[in-house]
Coordinates of C-alpha atoms in Angstrom, one line a residue:
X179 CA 0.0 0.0 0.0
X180 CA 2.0 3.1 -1.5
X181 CA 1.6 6.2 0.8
X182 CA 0.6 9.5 -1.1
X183 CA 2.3 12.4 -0.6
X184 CA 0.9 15.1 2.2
X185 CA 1.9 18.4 1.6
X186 CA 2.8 20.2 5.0
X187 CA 0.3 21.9 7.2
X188 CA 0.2 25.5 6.9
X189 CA -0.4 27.8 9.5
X190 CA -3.9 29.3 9.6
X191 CA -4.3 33.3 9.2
X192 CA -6.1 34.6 12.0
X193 CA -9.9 35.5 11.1
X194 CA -9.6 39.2 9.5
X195 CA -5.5 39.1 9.9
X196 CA -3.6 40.7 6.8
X197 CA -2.5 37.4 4.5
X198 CA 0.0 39.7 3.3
X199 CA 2.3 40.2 5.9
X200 CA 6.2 40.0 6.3
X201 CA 6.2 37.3 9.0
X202 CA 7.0 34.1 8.3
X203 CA 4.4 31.2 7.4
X204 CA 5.1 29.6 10.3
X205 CA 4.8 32.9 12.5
X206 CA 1.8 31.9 15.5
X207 CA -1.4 33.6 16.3
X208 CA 0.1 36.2 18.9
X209 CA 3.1 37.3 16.3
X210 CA 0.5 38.0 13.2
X211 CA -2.1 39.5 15.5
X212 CA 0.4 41.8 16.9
X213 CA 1.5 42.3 13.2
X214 CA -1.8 43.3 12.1
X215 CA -2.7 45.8 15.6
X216 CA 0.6 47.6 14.4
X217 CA -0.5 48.2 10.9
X218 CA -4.4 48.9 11.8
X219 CA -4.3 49.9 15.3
X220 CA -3.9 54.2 14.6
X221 CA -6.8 53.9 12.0
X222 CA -9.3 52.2 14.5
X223 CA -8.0 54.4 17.0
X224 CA -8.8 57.2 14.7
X225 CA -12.4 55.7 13.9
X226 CA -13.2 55.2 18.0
X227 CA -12.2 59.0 18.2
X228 CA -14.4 60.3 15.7
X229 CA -17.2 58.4 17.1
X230 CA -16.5 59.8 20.6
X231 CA -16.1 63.8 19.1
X232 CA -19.4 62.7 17.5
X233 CA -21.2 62.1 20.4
X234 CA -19.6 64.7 22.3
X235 CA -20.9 67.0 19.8
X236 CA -24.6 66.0 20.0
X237 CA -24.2 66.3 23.6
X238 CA -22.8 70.0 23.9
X239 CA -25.5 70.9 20.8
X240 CA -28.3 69.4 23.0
X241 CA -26.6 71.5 26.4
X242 CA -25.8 74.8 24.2
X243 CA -29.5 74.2 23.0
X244 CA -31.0 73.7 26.5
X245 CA -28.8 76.8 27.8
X246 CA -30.2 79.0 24.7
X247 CA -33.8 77.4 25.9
X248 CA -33.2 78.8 29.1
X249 CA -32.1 81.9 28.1
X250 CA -35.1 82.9 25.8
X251 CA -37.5 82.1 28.9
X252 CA -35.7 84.2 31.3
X253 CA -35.7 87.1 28.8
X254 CA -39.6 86.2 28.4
X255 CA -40.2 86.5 32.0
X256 CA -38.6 89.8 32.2
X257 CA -40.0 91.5 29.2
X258 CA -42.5 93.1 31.7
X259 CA -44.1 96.1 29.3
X260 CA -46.0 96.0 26.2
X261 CA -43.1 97.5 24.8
X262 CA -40.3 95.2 25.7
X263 CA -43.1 92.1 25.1
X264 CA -42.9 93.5 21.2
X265 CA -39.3 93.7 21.4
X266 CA -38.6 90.2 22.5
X267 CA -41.4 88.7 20.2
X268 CA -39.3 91.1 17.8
X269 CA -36.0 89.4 18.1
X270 CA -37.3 85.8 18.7
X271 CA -39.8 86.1 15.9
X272 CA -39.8 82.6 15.2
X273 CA -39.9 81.4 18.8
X274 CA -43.4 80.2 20.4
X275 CA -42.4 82.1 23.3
X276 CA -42.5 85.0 21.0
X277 CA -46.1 84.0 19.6
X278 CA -47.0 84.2 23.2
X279 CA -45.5 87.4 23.9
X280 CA -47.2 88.9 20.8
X281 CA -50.8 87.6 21.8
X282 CA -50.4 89.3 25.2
X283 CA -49.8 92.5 23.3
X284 CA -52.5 91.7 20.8
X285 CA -54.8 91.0 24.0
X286 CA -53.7 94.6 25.9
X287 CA -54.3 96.3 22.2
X288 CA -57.8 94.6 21.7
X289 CA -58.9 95.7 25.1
X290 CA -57.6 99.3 24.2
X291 CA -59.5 99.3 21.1
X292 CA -56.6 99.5 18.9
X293 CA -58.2 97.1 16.5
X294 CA -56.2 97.6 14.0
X295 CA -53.2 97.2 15.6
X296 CA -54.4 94.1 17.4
X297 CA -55.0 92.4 14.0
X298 CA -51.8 92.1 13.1
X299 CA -50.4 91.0 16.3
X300 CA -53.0 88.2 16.4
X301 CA -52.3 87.2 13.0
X302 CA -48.6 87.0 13.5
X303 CA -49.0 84.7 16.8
X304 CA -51.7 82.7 15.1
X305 CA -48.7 81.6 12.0
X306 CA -46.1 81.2 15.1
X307 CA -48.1 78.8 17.2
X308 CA -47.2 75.1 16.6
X309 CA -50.1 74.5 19.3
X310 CA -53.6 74.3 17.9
X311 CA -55.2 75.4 21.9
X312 CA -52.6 78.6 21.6
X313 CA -53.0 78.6 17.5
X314 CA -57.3 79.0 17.3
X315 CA -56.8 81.4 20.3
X316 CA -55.1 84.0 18.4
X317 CA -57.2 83.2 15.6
X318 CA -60.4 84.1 18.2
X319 CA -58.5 87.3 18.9
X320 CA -58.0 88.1 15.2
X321 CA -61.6 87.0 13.7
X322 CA -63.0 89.7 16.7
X323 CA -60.2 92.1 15.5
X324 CA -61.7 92.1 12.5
X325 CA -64.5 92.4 13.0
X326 CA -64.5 95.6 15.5
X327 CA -62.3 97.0 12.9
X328 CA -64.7 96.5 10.1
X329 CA -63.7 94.2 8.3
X330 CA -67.3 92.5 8.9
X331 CA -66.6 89.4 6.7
X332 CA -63.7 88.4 7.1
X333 CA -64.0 88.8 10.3
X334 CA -67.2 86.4 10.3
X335 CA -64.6 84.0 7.8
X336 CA -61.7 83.5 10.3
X337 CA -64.5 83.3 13.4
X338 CA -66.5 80.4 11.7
X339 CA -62.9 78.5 10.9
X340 CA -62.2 78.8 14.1
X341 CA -65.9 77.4 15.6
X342 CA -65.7 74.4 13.2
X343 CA -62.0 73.6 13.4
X344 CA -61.9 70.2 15.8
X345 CA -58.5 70.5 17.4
X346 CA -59.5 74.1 19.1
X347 CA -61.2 73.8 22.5
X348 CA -64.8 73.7 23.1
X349 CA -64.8 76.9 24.3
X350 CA -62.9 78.7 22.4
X351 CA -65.2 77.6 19.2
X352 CA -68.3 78.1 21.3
X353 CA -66.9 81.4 21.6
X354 CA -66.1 82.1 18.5
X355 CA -69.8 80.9 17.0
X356 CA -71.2 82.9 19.5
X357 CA -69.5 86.5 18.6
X358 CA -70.4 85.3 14.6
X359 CA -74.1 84.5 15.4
X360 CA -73.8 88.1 17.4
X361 CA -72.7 89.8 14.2
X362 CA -75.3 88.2 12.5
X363 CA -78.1 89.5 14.9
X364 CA -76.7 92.8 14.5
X365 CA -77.6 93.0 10.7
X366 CA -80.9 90.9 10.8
X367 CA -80.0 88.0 9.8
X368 CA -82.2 84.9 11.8
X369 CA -81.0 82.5 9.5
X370 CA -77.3 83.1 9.9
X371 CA -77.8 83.2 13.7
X372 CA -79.7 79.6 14.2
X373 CA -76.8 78.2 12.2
X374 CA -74.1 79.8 14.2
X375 CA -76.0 78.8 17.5
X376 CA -76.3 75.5 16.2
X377 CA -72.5 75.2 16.0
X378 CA -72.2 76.1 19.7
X379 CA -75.2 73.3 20.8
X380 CA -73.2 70.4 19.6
X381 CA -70.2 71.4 21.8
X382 CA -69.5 70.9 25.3
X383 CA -69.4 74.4 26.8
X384 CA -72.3 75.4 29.2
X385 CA -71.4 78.9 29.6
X386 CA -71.6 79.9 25.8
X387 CA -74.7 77.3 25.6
X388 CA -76.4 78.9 28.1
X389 CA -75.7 82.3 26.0
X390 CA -76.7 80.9 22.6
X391 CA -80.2 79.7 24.1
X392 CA -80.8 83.2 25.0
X393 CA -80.3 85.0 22.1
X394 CA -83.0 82.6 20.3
X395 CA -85.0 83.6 23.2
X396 CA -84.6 86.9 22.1
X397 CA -84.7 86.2 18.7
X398 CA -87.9 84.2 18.9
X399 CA -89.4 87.7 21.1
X400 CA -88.6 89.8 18.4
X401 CA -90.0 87.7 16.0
X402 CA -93.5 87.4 18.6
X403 CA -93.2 91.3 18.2
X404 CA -93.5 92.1 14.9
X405 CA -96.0 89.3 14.2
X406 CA -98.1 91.2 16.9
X407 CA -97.8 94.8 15.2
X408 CA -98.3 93.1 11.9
X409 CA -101.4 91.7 13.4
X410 CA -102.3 95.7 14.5

């Protein structure tokens, strides 16, 4: 029985060690691992280090951004006048706490009577908000706005968004229905009151429920009146 030739074991390369190194064939595990740290080791080095400046990036963005946060608020709180209110919704324009500081003008403004004025102010928080509760609130402020103003229908346009739109509060669209169905009454028009009335009677809000029953009460009088001097 002839014996066939076996050609001589050669040493296995380490899983993910460089096959083309200078060491011998024969070198061992330990001599080609150290082989291939030498020749690697600075570039994973490097790679670990620009994962650790990435990191420590996101983290001083998030503490420089929680730091600006805190800043903006405390300049919020101070703004104490109407006048330094408009100034910080001036610089932080884009800012919700700058919406908020340009309702609480619009809101002084409104109860001045400075209509006009308020408009704008309203308008501008109203695009600002990212909140629909703060959002439809300036849009309340700006439909009324309007309206005092005299621009009657678009006035009656943003107030009727505002008392069908789902996301605002219940009362802040009963509110809204109720000043339309008001504006309504004031020109003589029944029909366009009982619809705005009937907005409010689906929602949950007592208070302008309660309100919206008693101007058809007094609608229904009025219309007992002239029925009666018709009759005369």
């Amino acid at each position: 029985m002839s014996k066939e030739k076996q050609e001589p074991e050669q040493p296995l390369n380490p899983q993910n060690l460089d096959p083309e190194s200078a060491l011998p064939p024969d070198a061992d595990v330990e001599e080609r691992f150290n082989d291939f740290w030498k020749k690697n080791g600075p570039g994973i080095f490097g790679g670990i280090a620009i994962g650790a400046l990435l990191v420590i990036g996101i983290q001083v963005y998030q503490y420089l951004g929680e730091k600006k946060e805190e800043q903006i608020g405390e300049a919020f709180a101070e703004a104490a006048s109407m006048e330094e209110k408009l100034s910080f919704a001036s610089a932080h324009s884009g800012h919700q706490l700058g919406a908020l500081a340009r309702l609480q003008v619009a809101d002084k403004r409104y109860s001045e009577e400075a209509f006009a004025e308020a408009v704008d102010l309203y308008d501008s928080a109203a695009e600002t908000f990212e909140d629909p509760t703060l959002r439809t609130r300036a849009q309340l402020g700006h439909g009324m706005s309007l309206l005092r103003s005299g621009s009657v229908e678009a006035g009656r346009a943003v107030l009727e968004s505002v008392a069908l739109n789902s996301s605002a509060l219940d009362q802040t669209r009963g509110e809204a229905a109720y000043h339309k169905a008001i504006s309504h009454w004031e020109a003589g028009e029944v029909e366009k009151v009982e619809e705005a009335t009937d907005i409010i009677l689906e929602l949950e809000t007592p208070f302008w429920e309660f309100r919206a029953n008693s101007l058809r009460e007094r609608l229904e009088l009025e219309s007992l009146e002239v029925a009666g001097d018709t009759a005369d």
